[in-house]
mmCIF file of C-alpha atoms and ligand atoms in Angstrom:
data_model
loop_
_atom_site.group_PDB
_atom_site.id
_atom_site.type_symbol
_atom_site.label_atom_id
_atom_site.label_comp_id
_atom_site.label_asym_id
_atom_site.label_seq_id
_atom_site.Cartn_x
_atom_site.Cartn_y
_atom_site.Cartn_z
ATOM 1 C CA MET R 1 17.875 37.428 -23.896
ATOM 2 C CA LEU R 2 14.700 35.636 -23.602
ATOM 3 C CA ASP R 3 11.408 37.008 -24.976
ATOM 4 C CA CYS R 4 9.476 35.539 -22.047
ATOM 5 C CA LEU R 5 10.815 34.454 -18.370
ATOM 6 C CA ILE R 6 8.097 32.821 -16.307
ATOM 7 C CA ILE R 7 8.585 32.442 -12.467
ATOM 8 C CA GLY R 8 6.943 29.239 -11.302
ATOM 9 C CA GLY R 9 6.192 26.038 -12.896
ATOM 10 C CA GLY R 10 2.784 25.236 -11.484
ATOM 11 C CA PRO R 11 -0.241 24.746 -13.697
ATOM 12 C CA ALA R 12 -0.200 28.555 -14.484
ATOM 13 C CA GLY R 13 3.288 28.854 -15.332
ATOM 14 C CA LEU R 14 3.294 25.791 -17.609
ATOM 15 C CA THR R 15 0.191 26.976 -19.470
ATOM 16 C CA ALA R 16 1.683 30.253 -19.790
ATOM 17 C CA ALA R 17 4.889 28.351 -21.329
ATOM 18 C CA LEU R 18 2.944 26.480 -23.631
ATOM 19 C CA TYR R 19 0.894 29.560 -25.018
ATOM 20 C CA ALA R 20 3.846 31.916 -25.157
ATOM 21 C CA ALA R 21 6.158 29.321 -26.717
ATOM 22 C CA ARG R 22 3.544 28.253 -29.233
ATOM 23 C CA GLY R 23 3.064 31.968 -29.898
ATOM 24 C CA GLY R 24 6.863 31.937 -31.036
ATOM 25 C CA LEU R 25 8.422 33.299 -28.061
ATOM 26 C CA ASP R 26 11.731 32.361 -26.676
ATOM 27 C CA THR R 27 10.803 31.285 -23.389
ATOM 28 C CA LEU R 28 12.138 29.734 -20.139
ATOM 29 C CA VAL R 29 10.192 28.569 -17.042
ATOM 30 C CA LEU R 30 12.062 28.778 -13.597
ATOM 31 C CA GLU R 31 10.975 26.196 -10.865
ATOM 32 C CA LYS R 32 12.266 26.276 -7.520
ATOM 33 C CA THR R 33 11.043 22.666 -6.383
ATOM 34 C CA PHE R 34 9.158 20.648 -8.735
ATOM 35 C CA ALA R 35 7.163 20.895 -11.771
ATOM 36 C CA GLY R 36 3.009 21.026 -11.281
ATOM 37 C CA GLY R 37 3.310 23.203 -8.054
ATOM 38 C CA GLN R 38 0.561 22.318 -5.776
ATOM 39 C CA ALA R 39 -1.193 20.178 -8.207
ATOM 40 C CA ALA R 40 1.562 17.577 -8.125
ATOM 41 C CA THR R 41 1.234 17.416 -4.424
ATOM 42 C CA THR R 42 -2.115 15.711 -4.713
ATOM 43 C CA SER R 43 -2.969 12.022 -5.496
ATOM 44 C CA LEU R 44 -6.489 12.280 -7.707
ATOM 45 C CA ILE R 45 -7.727 15.445 -9.429
ATOM 46 C CA GLU R 46 -11.290 14.665 -10.412
ATOM 47 C CA ASN R 47 -12.328 18.366 -11.540
ATOM 48 C CA TYR R 48 -9.859 19.014 -14.159
ATOM 49 C CA PRO R 49 -11.464 18.877 -17.559
ATOM 50 C CA GLY R 50 -10.630 16.215 -19.927
ATOM 51 C CA PHE R 51 -9.874 13.450 -17.505
ATOM 52 C CA PRO R 52 -13.231 11.656 -16.770
ATOM 53 C CA LYS R 53 -11.723 9.102 -14.449
ATOM 54 C CA GLY R 54 -9.333 11.733 -12.795
ATOM 55 C CA VAL R 55 -5.713 12.067 -13.049
ATOM 56 C CA GLU R 56 -3.104 11.884 -10.567
ATOM 57 C CA GLY R 57 -1.340 15.039 -9.727
ATOM 58 C CA PRO R 58 2.120 14.033 -10.713
ATOM 59 C CA GLU R 59 0.926 12.915 -13.978
ATOM 60 C CA LEU R 60 -0.723 15.860 -14.823
ATOM 61 C CA ALA R 61 2.154 17.970 -13.710
ATOM 62 C CA MET R 62 4.188 15.691 -16.163
ATOM 63 C CA LEU R 63 1.737 16.325 -18.975
ATOM 64 C CA LEU R 64 1.732 20.114 -18.435
ATOM 65 C CA GLN R 65 5.194 20.177 -18.453
ATOM 66 C CA SER R 66 5.948 17.860 -21.661
ATOM 67 C CA GLN R 67 3.379 19.584 -23.674
ATOM 68 C CA ALA R 68 5.072 23.069 -22.946
ATOM 69 C CA GLU R 69 8.360 21.681 -23.872
ATOM 70 C CA ALA R 70 6.937 20.317 -26.901
ATOM 71 C CA MET R 71 5.987 23.566 -28.009
ATOM 72 C CA GLY R 72 9.517 24.784 -27.592
ATOM 73 C CA ALA R 73 9.718 26.125 -23.741
ATOM 74 C CA LYS R 74 12.847 25.381 -21.843
ATOM 75 C CA PHE R 75 12.426 24.430 -17.971
ATOM 76 C CA GLU R 76 15.194 25.290 -15.291
ATOM 77 C CA TYR R 77 15.269 24.064 -11.903
ATOM 78 C CA ALA R 78 16.342 27.175 -9.984
ATOM 79 C CA GLN R 79 14.763 29.567 -7.649
ATOM 80 C CA ALA R 80 14.542 33.417 -8.442
ATOM 81 C CA GLU R 81 15.727 34.931 -5.406
ATOM 82 C CA ARG R 82 15.249 38.500 -6.589
ATOM 83 C CA LEU R 83 13.499 40.066 -9.505
ATOM 84 C CA GLU R 84 14.052 43.202 -11.344
ATOM 85 C CA LEU R 85 10.848 44.192 -13.297
ATOM 86 C CA ASN R 86 11.107 47.726 -14.115
ATOM 87 C CA GLY R 87 12.536 48.878 -17.193
ATOM 88 C CA PRO R 88 12.747 47.284 -20.710
ATOM 89 C CA VAL R 89 14.828 44.207 -19.517
ATOM 90 C CA LYS R 90 13.144 42.121 -16.715
ATOM 91 C CA ALA R 91 15.493 39.784 -14.778
ATOM 92 C CA ALA R 92 15.628 36.990 -12.247
ATOM 93 C CA ILE R 93 18.502 36.765 -10.001
ATOM 94 C CA LEU R 94 19.367 32.970 -9.113
ATOM 95 C CA PRO R 95 20.858 31.867 -5.814
ATOM 96 C CA GLY R 96 24.798 32.077 -7.293
ATOM 97 C CA GLY R 97 24.044 35.595 -8.493
ATOM 98 C CA GLU R 98 23.511 34.507 -11.990
ATOM 99 C CA ARG R 99 20.838 36.386 -14.264
ATOM 100 C CA ARG R 100 17.848 35.256 -16.391
ATOM 101 C CA GLU R 101 16.792 38.204 -18.491
ATOM 102 C CA ALA R 102 13.686 38.552 -20.633
ATOM 103 C CA ARG R 103 11.788 41.370 -22.462
ATOM 104 C CA SER R 104 8.797 39.810 -20.660
ATOM 105 C CA LEU R 105 7.885 38.105 -17.706
ATOM 106 C CA ILE R 106 4.944 36.054 -16.022
ATOM 107 C CA LEU R 107 4.771 35.726 -12.440
ATOM 108 C CA ALA R 108 3.067 32.371 -11.697
ATOM 109 C CA LEU R 109 4.411 31.905 -7.807
ATOM 110 C CA GLY R 110 1.340 30.336 -6.716
ATOM 111 C CA ALA R 111 0.165 29.936 -2.895
ATOM 112 C CA GLU R 112 0.365 27.526 -0.035
ATOM 113 C CA PRO R 113 -2.392 26.494 2.271
ATOM 114 C CA ARG R 114 -1.965 27.825 5.595
ATOM 115 C CA THR R 115 -1.602 24.788 7.991
ATOM 116 C CA LEU R 116 -2.697 24.410 11.742
ATOM 117 C CA GLY R 117 0.903 23.666 12.704
ATOM 118 C CA LEU R 118 -0.047 20.301 14.519
ATOM 119 C CA ALA R 119 2.549 17.489 15.011
ATOM 120 C CA ASP R 120 0.796 15.030 12.895
ATOM 121 C CA GLU R 121 -0.733 17.315 10.195
ATOM 122 C CA ALA R 122 1.796 16.790 7.522
ATOM 123 C CA ARG R 123 1.820 13.024 7.827
ATOM 124 C CA LEU R 124 -1.915 12.882 7.461
ATOM 125 C CA ARG R 125 -2.105 15.402 4.530
ATOM 126 C CA GLY R 126 -3.717 13.540 1.635
ATOM 127 C CA ARG R 127 -4.980 10.564 4.271
ATOM 128 C CA GLY R 128 -7.844 12.372 5.732
ATOM 129 C CA VAL R 129 -6.267 15.922 6.226
ATOM 130 C CA SER R 130 -7.077 18.343 3.309
ATOM 131 C CA TYR R 131 -6.714 21.931 2.560
ATOM 132 C CA CYS R 132 -9.226 21.934 -0.472
ATOM 133 C CA ALA R 133 -12.966 21.091 -0.132
ATOM 134 C CA THR R 134 -13.589 21.886 -3.821
ATOM 135 C CA CYS R 135 -11.048 19.281 -4.879
ATOM 136 C CA ASP R 136 -11.348 16.485 -2.081
ATOM 137 C CA GLY R 137 -14.838 16.853 -0.728
ATOM 138 C CA ALA R 138 -15.997 13.957 -3.077
ATOM 139 C CA PHE R 139 -13.989 11.574 -1.537
ATOM 140 C CA PHE R 140 -15.951 11.799 1.827
ATOM 141 C CA LYS R 141 -19.418 10.335 1.113
ATOM 142 C CA ASP R 142 -21.212 9.377 4.249
ATOM 143 C CA LYS R 143 -18.272 10.160 6.416
ATOM 144 C CA GLU R 144 -17.611 12.555 9.326
ATOM 145 C CA VAL R 145 -15.770 15.587 8.544
ATOM 146 C CA PHE R 146 -14.643 18.659 10.210
ATOM 147 C CA VAL R 147 -13.970 22.249 8.854
ATOM 148 C CA VAL R 148 -11.683 24.479 10.755
ATOM 149 C CA GLY R 149 -12.165 28.176 10.052
ATOM 150 C CA GLY R 150 -14.869 31.002 10.680
ATOM 151 C CA GLY R 151 -14.507 32.949 7.274
ATOM 152 C CA ASP R 152 -16.384 32.661 4.146
ATOM 153 C CA THR R 153 -13.983 29.960 2.732
ATOM 154 C CA ALA R 154 -14.864 27.690 5.890
ATOM 155 C CA ALA R 155 -18.653 28.416 5.781
ATOM 156 C CA GLU R 156 -18.797 27.596 2.220
ATOM 157 C CA ASP R 157 -16.642 24.555 2.424
ATOM 158 C CA ALA R 158 -18.760 23.286 5.353
ATOM 159 C CA LEU R 159 -22.012 23.809 3.179
ATOM 160 C CA PHE R 160 -20.211 22.118 0.220
ATOM 161 C CA LEU R 161 -19.470 18.951 2.396
ATOM 162 C CA THR R 162 -22.850 18.373 3.515
ATOM 163 C CA ARG R 163 -23.567 17.196 -0.021
ATOM 164 C CA PHE R 164 -21.155 14.336 0.735
ATOM 165 C CA ALA R 165 -20.565 13.883 4.326
ATOM 166 C CA ALA R 166 -22.857 12.018 6.690
ATOM 167 C CA ARG R 167 -21.913 15.115 9.440
ATOM 168 C CA VAL R 168 -20.040 17.970 9.101
ATOM 169 C CA HIS R 169 -18.556 19.704 12.331
ATOM 170 C CA LEU R 170 -17.354 23.260 12.086
ATOM 171 C CA VAL R 171 -14.663 24.488 14.312
ATOM 172 C CA HIS R 172 -14.271 27.892 15.003
ATOM 173 C CA ARG R 173 -11.815 29.429 17.674
ATOM 174 C CA ARG R 174 -14.277 32.485 18.597
ATOM 175 C CA ASP R 175 -17.990 32.523 19.396
ATOM 176 C CA ALA R 176 -19.068 34.112 16.130
ATOM 177 C CA LEU R 177 -18.384 33.455 12.277
ATOM 178 C CA ARG R 178 -16.818 36.115 10.228
ATOM 179 C CA ALA R 179 -18.752 34.707 7.253
ATOM 180 C CA ALA R 180 -21.361 36.566 5.141
ATOM 181 C CA ARG R 181 -24.650 36.413 6.960
ATOM 182 C CA VAL R 182 -26.420 34.395 4.205
ATOM 183 C CA LEU R 183 -23.825 31.707 4.666
ATOM 184 C CA GLN R 184 -24.271 32.082 8.158
ATOM 185 C CA LYS R 185 -27.892 31.620 8.150
ATOM 186 C CA ARG R 186 -27.780 28.379 5.873
ATOM 187 C CA ILE R 187 -24.867 27.021 8.315
ATOM 188 C CA PHE R 188 -27.456 27.546 11.249
ATOM 189 C CA ALA R 189 -30.276 26.011 9.534
ATOM 190 C CA HIS R 190 -28.366 22.824 8.090
ATOM 191 C CA PRO R 191 -29.414 19.769 9.802
ATOM 192 C CA LYS R 192 -25.957 18.217 9.292
ATOM 193 C CA ILE R 193 -23.750 20.649 10.642
ATOM 194 C CA VAL R 194 -22.658 20.791 14.089
ATOM 195 C CA LEU R 195 -20.921 23.910 15.350
ATOM 196 C CA HIS R 196 -18.099 23.882 17.840
ATOM 197 C CA TRP R 197 -17.646 27.396 19.180
ATOM 198 C CA ASP R 198 -14.622 28.696 21.083
ATOM 199 C CA SER R 199 -12.659 25.580 19.675
ATOM 200 C CA VAL R 200 -9.235 24.825 18.568
ATOM 201 C CA VAL R 201 -7.874 21.433 17.057
ATOM 202 C CA THR R 202 -5.077 20.509 19.425
ATOM 203 C CA ALA R 203 -4.186 16.970 18.230
ATOM 204 C CA LEU R 204 -4.797 14.461 15.191
ATOM 205 C CA SER R 205 -4.255 10.848 15.383
ATOM 206 C CA GLY R 206 -4.640 7.920 13.225
ATOM 207 C CA ASP R 207 -2.104 5.171 11.708
ATOM 208 C CA THR R 208 -2.400 5.205 7.999
ATOM 209 C CA ARG R 209 -5.449 7.766 7.691
ATOM 210 C CA LEU R 210 -7.126 10.150 10.241
ATOM 211 C CA GLU R 211 -9.087 8.701 12.965
ATOM 212 C CA LYS R 212 -9.453 11.023 15.685
ATOM 213 C CA ILE R 213 -9.259 14.831 16.359
ATOM 214 C CA THR R 214 -9.132 16.479 19.455
ATOM 215 C CA LEU R 215 -10.945 19.712 20.325
ATOM 216 C CA GLN R 216 -10.112 21.963 23.094
ATOM 217 C CA ASN R 217 -12.953 24.658 24.303
ATOM 218 C CA ARG R 218 -10.523 27.876 24.488
ATOM 219 C CA LYS R 219 -12.765 29.334 27.304
ATOM 220 C CA THR R 220 -13.292 26.167 29.738
ATOM 221 C CA GLY R 221 -10.032 24.345 28.578
ATOM 222 C CA ALA R 222 -12.210 21.141 28.273
ATOM 223 C CA GLU R 223 -10.975 18.752 25.741
ATOM 224 C CA GLN R 224 -12.763 16.164 23.651
ATOM 225 C CA THR R 225 -11.478 13.557 21.334
ATOM 226 C CA LEU R 226 -14.048 12.784 18.441
ATOM 227 C CA PRO R 227 -13.899 10.147 15.530
ATOM 228 C CA ALA R 228 -13.136 12.110 12.292
ATOM 229 C CA ASP R 229 -12.573 10.731 8.833
ATOM 230 C CA GLY R 230 -11.667 13.941 7.308
ATOM 231 C CA LEU R 231 -10.311 17.110 8.385
ATOM 232 C CA PHE R 232 -10.521 20.372 6.100
ATOM 233 C CA VAL R 233 -8.497 23.373 7.012
ATOM 234 C CA ALA R 234 -9.889 26.506 5.779
ATOM 235 C CA ILE R 235 -7.796 29.141 7.515
ATOM 236 C CA GLY R 236 -6.734 30.767 4.557
ATOM 237 C CA THR R 237 -3.661 30.474 1.913
ATOM 238 C CA ILE R 238 -0.171 32.409 1.767
ATOM 239 C CA PRO R 239 0.644 33.805 -1.501
ATOM 240 C CA GLN R 240 4.558 33.121 -2.385
ATOM 241 C CA THR R 241 4.745 36.649 -3.428
ATOM 242 C CA GLU R 242 7.223 38.128 -0.942
ATOM 243 C CA ILE R 243 9.747 38.302 -3.866
ATOM 244 C CA VAL R 244 7.475 41.109 -5.446
ATOM 245 C CA ARG R 245 6.675 43.169 -2.287
ATOM 246 C CA GLY R 246 7.587 46.867 -3.059
ATOM 247 C CA GLN R 247 7.767 46.462 -6.567
ATOM 248 C CA LEU R 248 4.042 45.523 -7.450
ATOM 249 C CA ALA R 249 0.741 46.504 -5.783
ATOM 250 C CA LEU R 250 -0.752 43.404 -3.491
ATOM 251 C CA ASP R 251 -3.862 43.073 -1.613
ATOM 252 C CA GLU R 252 -3.894 43.082 2.085
ATOM 253 C CA ALA R 253 -3.347 39.486 2.232
ATOM 254 C CA GLY R 254 -0.513 39.503 -0.146
ATOM 255 C CA TYR R 255 -2.068 38.648 -3.452
ATOM 256 C CA ILE R 256 -1.043 40.344 -6.606
ATOM 257 C CA LEU R 257 -3.522 42.556 -8.555
ATOM 258 C CA ALA R 258 -3.848 42.319 -12.282
ATOM 259 C CA ASP R 259 -6.304 43.129 -14.691
ATOM 260 C CA ASP R 260 -8.462 40.773 -16.706
ATOM 261 C CA HIS R 261 -5.801 40.501 -19.367
ATOM 262 C CA MET R 262 -3.459 39.419 -16.419
ATOM 263 C CA ARG R 263 -1.495 42.522 -16.607
ATOM 264 C CA THR R 264 0.027 44.009 -13.695
ATOM 265 C CA GLU R 265 0.774 47.860 -13.299
ATOM 266 C CA ILE R 266 4.290 47.109 -14.788
ATOM 267 C CA PRO R 267 4.429 46.797 -18.599
ATOM 268 C CA GLY R 268 5.561 43.892 -19.759
ATOM 269 C CA VAL R 269 5.012 42.050 -16.263
ATOM 270 C CA PHE R 270 1.970 39.778 -16.241
ATOM 271 C CA ALA R 271 0.674 37.564 -13.493
ATOM 272 C CA ALA R 272 -1.481 34.074 -13.338
ATOM 273 C CA GLY R 273 -2.608 31.660 -11.084
ATOM 274 C CA ASP R 274 -3.028 31.251 -7.301
ATOM 275 C CA ALA R 275 -0.630 34.193 -6.470
ATOM 276 C CA LEU R 276 -3.373 36.532 -8.056
ATOM 277 C CA GLN R 277 -6.223 38.126 -6.015
ATOM 278 C CA LYS R 278 -9.256 36.001 -7.485
ATOM 279 C CA PRO R 279 -12.252 34.329 -6.344
ATOM 280 C CA LEU R 280 -11.651 30.711 -7.253
ATOM 281 C CA ARG R 281 -7.814 29.172 -7.046
ATOM 282 C CA GLN R 282 -8.167 25.829 -8.935
ATOM 283 C CA ILE R 283 -6.033 24.038 -11.657
ATOM 284 C CA VAL R 284 -8.304 25.211 -14.480
ATOM 285 C CA THR R 285 -8.396 28.872 -13.472
ATOM 286 C CA ALA R 286 -4.676 28.703 -13.002
ATOM 287 C CA ALA R 287 -4.364 27.271 -16.341
ATOM 288 C CA ALA R 288 -6.619 29.815 -17.887
ATOM 289 C CA ASP R 289 -4.773 32.621 -16.245
ATOM 290 C CA GLY R 290 -1.623 31.331 -17.567
ATOM 291 C CA ALA R 291 -3.378 31.059 -21.304
ATOM 292 C CA VAL R 292 -4.110 34.675 -21.030
ATOM 293 C CA ALA R 293 -0.648 35.759 -19.563
ATOM 294 C CA GLY R 294 1.235 34.048 -22.385
ATOM 295 C CA TRP R 295 -0.996 35.230 -25.098
ATOM 296 C CA GLN R 296 -0.753 38.776 -23.644
ATOM 297 C CA ALA R 297 3.212 38.397 -23.135
ATOM 298 C CA GLU R 298 3.233 37.526 -27.013
ATOM 299 C CA SER R 299 1.111 40.334 -27.839
ATOM 300 C CA TYR R 300 3.403 42.684 -25.922
ATOM 301 C CA ILE R 301 6.489 41.472 -27.675
ATOM 302 C CA GLY R 302 4.909 42.000 -30.779
ATOM 303 C CA GLU R 303 4.117 45.399 -30.088
ATOM 304 C CA LEU R 304 7.643 46.307 -29.018
ATOM 305 C CA GLU R 305 8.641 44.943 -32.385
ATOM 306 C CA ASP R 306 6.243 46.842 -34.583
HETATM 307 C C1 FAD Y 1 -3.249 19.234 -1.441
HETATM 308 C C2 FAD Y 1 -3.940 20.128 -2.536
HETATM 309 C C3 FAD Y 1 -4.859 19.473 -3.415
HETATM 310 C C4 FAD Y 1 -5.511 20.175 -4.420
HETATM 311 N N1 FAD Y 1 -6.368 19.690 -5.319
HETATM 312 C C5 FAD Y 1 -7.043 20.212 -6.242
HETATM 313 C C6 FAD Y 1 -7.700 19.462 -7.398
HETATM 314 O O1 FAD Y 1 -8.367 18.287 -7.231
HETATM 315 N N2 FAD Y 1 -8.391 20.089 -8.338
HETATM 316 C C7 FAD Y 1 -8.126 21.667 -8.585
HETATM 317 O O2 FAD Y 1 -8.480 21.943 -9.213
HETATM 318 N N3 FAD Y 1 -7.267 22.222 -7.611
HETATM 319 C C8 FAD Y 1 -6.417 21.582 -6.610
HETATM 320 N N4 FAD Y 1 -5.733 22.331 -5.696
HETATM 321 C C9 FAD Y 1 -5.497 23.624 -6.129
HETATM 322 C C10 FAD Y 1 -4.295 23.632 -7.254
HETATM 323 O O3 FAD Y 1 -3.454 22.958 -6.976
HETATM 324 C C11 FAD Y 1 -3.998 25.167 -7.335
HETATM 325 O O4 FAD Y 1 -4.846 25.997 -7.785
HETATM 326 C C12 FAD Y 1 -2.838 25.252 -8.813
HETATM 327 O O5 FAD Y 1 -2.001 24.625 -8.763
HETATM 328 C C13 FAD Y 1 -2.424 26.883 -8.661
HETATM 329 O O6 FAD Y 1 -1.494 26.686 -9.674
HETATM 330 P P1 FAD Y 1 -0.602 27.867 -9.927
HETATM 331 O O7 FAD Y 1 0.511 27.587 -10.912
HETATM 332 O O8 FAD Y 1 -0.933 29.133 -9.718
HETATM 333 O O9 FAD Y 1 0.396 27.738 -8.442
HETATM 334 P P2 FAD Y 1 1.129 26.516 -7.756
HETATM 335 O O10 FAD Y 1 0.710 25.412 -8.085
HETATM 336 O O11 FAD Y 1 1.286 27.140 -6.413
HETATM 337 O O12 FAD Y 1 2.821 26.744 -8.292
HETATM 338 C C14 FAD Y 1 3.489 27.726 -8.043
HETATM 339 C C15 FAD Y 1 5.079 27.164 -8.388
HETATM 340 O O13 FAD Y 1 6.077 28.291 -8.348
HETATM 341 C C16 FAD Y 1 7.106 27.863 -7.927
HETATM 342 N N5 FAD Y 1 7.808 29.275 -7.198
HETATM 343 C C17 FAD Y 1 7.114 29.950 -6.492
HETATM 344 N N6 FAD Y 1 8.112 31.072 -6.218
HETATM 345 C C18 FAD Y 1 9.260 30.762 -6.959
HETATM 346 C C19 FAD Y 1 10.411 31.294 -6.962
HETATM 347 N N7 FAD Y 1 10.775 32.489 -6.760
HETATM 348 N N8 FAD Y 1 11.250 30.699 -7.820
HETATM 349 C C20 FAD Y 1 10.883 29.651 -8.532
HETATM 350 N N9 FAD Y 1 9.766 28.918 -8.620
HETATM 351 C C21 FAD Y 1 8.703 29.549 -7.659
HETATM 352 C C22 FAD Y 1 6.600 27.027 -6.772
HETATM 353 O O14 FAD Y 1 7.663 26.188 -6.252
HETATM 354 C C23 FAD Y 1 5.266 26.161 -7.574
HETATM 355 O O15 FAD Y 1 5.980 25.067 -8.070
HETATM 356 C C24 FAD Y 1 -5.201 21.658 -4.873
HETATM 357 C C25 FAD Y 1 -4.180 22.186 -3.720
HETATM 358 C C26 FAD Y 1 -3.700 21.428 -2.925
HETATM 359 C C27 FAD Y 1 -2.440 22.059 -1.915
#
């Protein structure tokens, strides 16, 4: 029986492991793919504190994992297929039916960006195609960039990108934005932003990097192919929370609800990182959540033992 079982080995899960293990808990992280989660899939990370020259995603992932392991946390490559959260013993059931059991459990399941589903999208990801303007915007100084989406994130991304890009094209499938009025006002007034209403991206091209984007007007069917250095897809993220649906409160988009101590409604079950309902999904906020969750798991186990 472990003290703390962590599901997900991204920045949230690995930081939770660091805190829980350093707090003396017998801690195991289960990770279904690779350590570092989404952070490991990006090349240069320039906004994680402590790395003035930036750090490569895989390197940060390795550092986070080795720091947690140095504190005594164990790491296992396995997918939690099912979870049993209620009751004093929390369990993860692995594909072969094996169980990992603990007195506390931290959900650090993460999220995935929603993609456009275009043929060349995966190939050009990280080569002009991005799902995170906050992360990658600074790489597009004086460039021609496109943002797809019509909500608050797309509007904020477009405004943010005007700090770097020569021109920002905002592509939206409808004839009105869903974004907050205050953002819309700024968008309409901004000299660097070009709006493409009723439009969808139908093709991407470029050999080693994104070079061109094809837009189609949904009302007229007219197509145009434009030069493009960057494409920021801002049509939402998908939390990896199906595994807890029905056991825990989720918001309408599927994000886990937790309090500011990272407690869910089930005693002994905590949540951290991108899988949570929260305003900013970044490595630093995932790590911060993980720290609180690991520390709370330690307090919870301490109370059980008192
Ligand atoms: C391309 C890209 C670039 C980015 N660049 C930056 C950047 O420059 N700066 C920045 O701050 N942020 C960046 N981000 C965002 C950042 O990576 C995330 O906010 C952060 O990784 C979230 O951490 P997390 O641990 O909550 O979730 P994730 O990183 O998503 O990790 C969750 C982990 O849980 C695992 N998992 C899920 N379900 C299970 C299960 N059932 N069993 C076992 N394991 C499971 C997943 O495999 C995954 O490894 C970027 C994101 C992307 C996609």
